[in-house]
Amino acid sequence: LPLMLTASDVMWATEYLLISGEKVLQDAEKSKKLFEQATTIATEFSQKYTNSHIGFKLLGDIKVQQVDASNTSLINSVALDDYLKAIQILESSNTVKQYSKDAQSLYKYIGNYYLVEMNDVENAKEYYYKMLELDPENTVLREFIEGLQ
């Protein structure tokens, strides 16, 4: 019988492998193996559950964690496609509020990509405003957006 994993199981397993991969970065081979396992699980999940944002978000998270922190240019773009797909699923299924923390994280990443990498303030603001819709009391974010030119 094939093992049936729930979304919660996949998130837990992938997060565990992701955290483990981060903790053993000094052992490159072990770290690589753990990241590969996490990627395999998230990929299989995203292929099986195409109407769920979870697999795509996790794939993006894994890519971000694998990038050398000194390469900020790559960090700002490496997960873009996965995160855009996750947002597309959330928005088309009207589950943004249900998964508010995920959505805010995705909106922030995409907004930062447009602001930092593309120098596209208008598109950045679009994603930051979406964050603000989910957290309207966030005065720091509101002031940040208003200060963008």
Coordinates of C-alpha atoms in Angstrom, one line a residue:
L1 CA 0.0 0.0 0.0
P2 CA 1.3 3.5 -0.8
L3 CA 1.8 5.8 2.1
M4 CA -0.8 8.5 2.1
L5 CA 0.5 11.8 3.5
T6 CA -1.6 14.7 4.5
A7 CA -0.6 18.3 3.9
S8 CA 0.3 18.6 7.5
D9 CA 2.6 15.5 7.2
V10 CA 4.3 16.9 4.2
M11 CA 4.8 20.3 5.8
W12 CA 6.3 18.8 8.9
A13 CA 8.6 16.4 7.0
T14 CA 9.8 19.1 4.7
E15 CA 10.3 21.7 7.4
Y16 CA 12.2 19.1 9.4
L17 CA 14.5 18.3 6.5
L18 CA 14.9 22.0 5.7
I19 CA 15.9 22.8 9.3
S20 CA 18.2 19.8 9.5
G21 CA 19.8 20.9 6.2
E22 CA 20.5 24.3 7.6
K23 CA 21.9 22.9 10.9
V24 CA 24.5 20.7 9.1
L25 CA 25.7 23.2 6.6
Q26 CA 29.2 22.6 7.8
D27 CA 28.8 19.0 6.4
A28 CA 28.1 19.9 2.8
E29 CA 27.3 16.4 1.7
K30 CA 24.8 15.7 4.5
S31 CA 23.2 19.1 4.0
K32 CA 22.9 18.5 0.3
K33 CA 21.2 15.2 0.9
L34 CA 18.7 16.7 3.3
F35 CA 17.9 19.5 1.0
E36 CA 17.4 17.0 -1.9
Q37 CA 15.0 14.9 0.3
A38 CA 13.0 18.0 1.2
T39 CA 12.9 19.1 -2.4
T40 CA 11.6 15.6 -3.5
I41 CA 8.8 15.6 -0.9
A42 CA 7.7 19.2 -1.8
T43 CA 7.9 18.5 -5.5
E44 CA 5.8 15.3 -5.2
F45 CA 3.3 17.2 -3.1
S46 CA 3.0 20.1 -5.5
Q47 CA 2.5 17.7 -8.4
K48 CA -0.1 15.6 -6.6
Y49 CA -2.0 18.5 -5.0
T50 CA -1.9 21.1 -7.8
N51 CA -4.7 23.2 -6.0
S52 CA -2.6 23.7 -2.9
H53 CA -0.1 26.5 -2.4
I54 CA 1.9 24.5 0.2
G55 CA 4.1 22.5 -2.1
F56 CA 5.1 25.6 -4.1
K57 CA 5.8 27.7 -1.0
L58 CA 8.0 24.9 0.4
L59 CA 9.9 24.6 -2.9
G60 CA 10.6 28.3 -2.7
D61 CA 11.6 28.1 0.9
I62 CA 14.0 25.3 0.2
K63 CA 15.6 27.3 -2.6
V64 CA 16.0 30.4 -0.5
Q65 CA 17.7 28.3 2.3
Q66 CA 20.1 26.7 -0.1
V67 CA 21.4 30.0 -1.5
D68 CA 24.6 31.4 0.0
A69 CA 23.5 34.3 2.2
S70 CA 26.2 36.5 0.7
N71 CA 24.6 36.3 -2.8
T72 CA 21.6 38.6 -2.1
S73 CA 20.9 39.0 -5.7
L74 CA 20.2 35.3 -6.1
I75 CA 18.2 35.2 -2.8
N76 CA 15.9 37.8 -4.2
S77 CA 15.0 35.8 -7.3
V78 CA 15.6 32.1 -6.7
A79 CA 12.1 31.3 -5.3
L80 CA 10.2 33.8 -7.4
D81 CA 8.5 31.4 -9.8
D82 CA 7.5 29.0 -6.9
Y83 CA 6.2 31.9 -4.8
L84 CA 4.2 33.4 -7.7
K85 CA 2.6 30.0 -8.3
A86 CA 1.7 29.7 -4.6
I87 CA 0.2 33.2 -4.6
Q88 CA -1.8 32.4 -7.8
I89 CA -3.3 29.3 -6.1
L90 CA -4.1 31.2 -2.9
E91 CA -5.8 34.1 -4.7
S92 CA -7.7 31.9 -7.2
S93 CA -9.0 29.7 -4.4
N94 CA -9.9 32.6 -2.2
T95 CA -7.8 31.2 0.7
V96 CA -5.5 34.1 1.2
K97 CA -7.0 35.0 4.6
Q98 CA -7.1 31.3 5.7
Y99 CA -3.4 31.1 5.1
S100 CA -2.6 34.7 6.0
K101 CA 0.9 34.0 7.4
D102 CA 2.0 32.2 4.3
A103 CA 0.4 34.9 2.1
Q104 CA 2.2 37.7 3.9
S105 CA 5.5 35.9 3.6
L106 CA 5.0 35.4 -0.1
Y107 CA 3.8 39.0 -0.7
K108 CA 6.8 40.3 1.2
Y109 CA 9.3 38.2 -0.9
I110 CA 7.7 39.2 -4.2
G111 CA 7.4 42.8 -3.1
N112 CA 11.1 42.8 -2.1
Y113 CA 12.0 41.2 -5.4
Y114 CA 10.3 44.0 -7.4
L115 CA 11.7 46.7 -5.2
V116 CA 15.3 45.5 -4.9
E117 CA 16.0 43.6 -8.1
M118 CA 13.7 45.3 -10.6
N119 CA 13.6 48.8 -9.0
D120 CA 9.9 48.6 -9.8
V121 CA 8.3 50.6 -7.0
E122 CA 4.7 50.3 -8.3
N123 CA 4.7 46.5 -8.5
A124 CA 6.5 46.3 -5.1
K125 CA 3.8 48.5 -3.6
E126 CA 1.1 46.2 -5.1
Y127 CA 2.4 43.3 -3.1
Y128 CA 3.1 45.3 0.0
Y129 CA -0.5 46.7 0.0
K130 CA -1.7 43.1 -0.2
M131 CA 0.3 42.4 2.9
L132 CA -1.2 45.4 4.5
E133 CA -4.8 44.2 3.7
L134 CA -4.0 41.1 5.8
D135 CA -2.4 43.2 8.6
P136 CA -4.1 46.6 8.5
E137 CA -2.8 47.6 12.0
N138 CA 0.8 47.3 10.8
T139 CA 1.8 51.0 10.9
V140 CA 5.5 50.3 10.2
L141 CA 4.6 48.6 6.9
R142 CA 2.1 51.4 6.1
E143 CA 4.8 54.1 6.7
F144 CA 7.3 52.1 4.7
I145 CA 4.9 51.8 1.7
E146 CA 4.0 55.5 1.9
G147 CA 7.7 56.4 1.9
L148 CA 8.5 54.5 -1.3
Q149 CA 9.1 56.6 -4.4

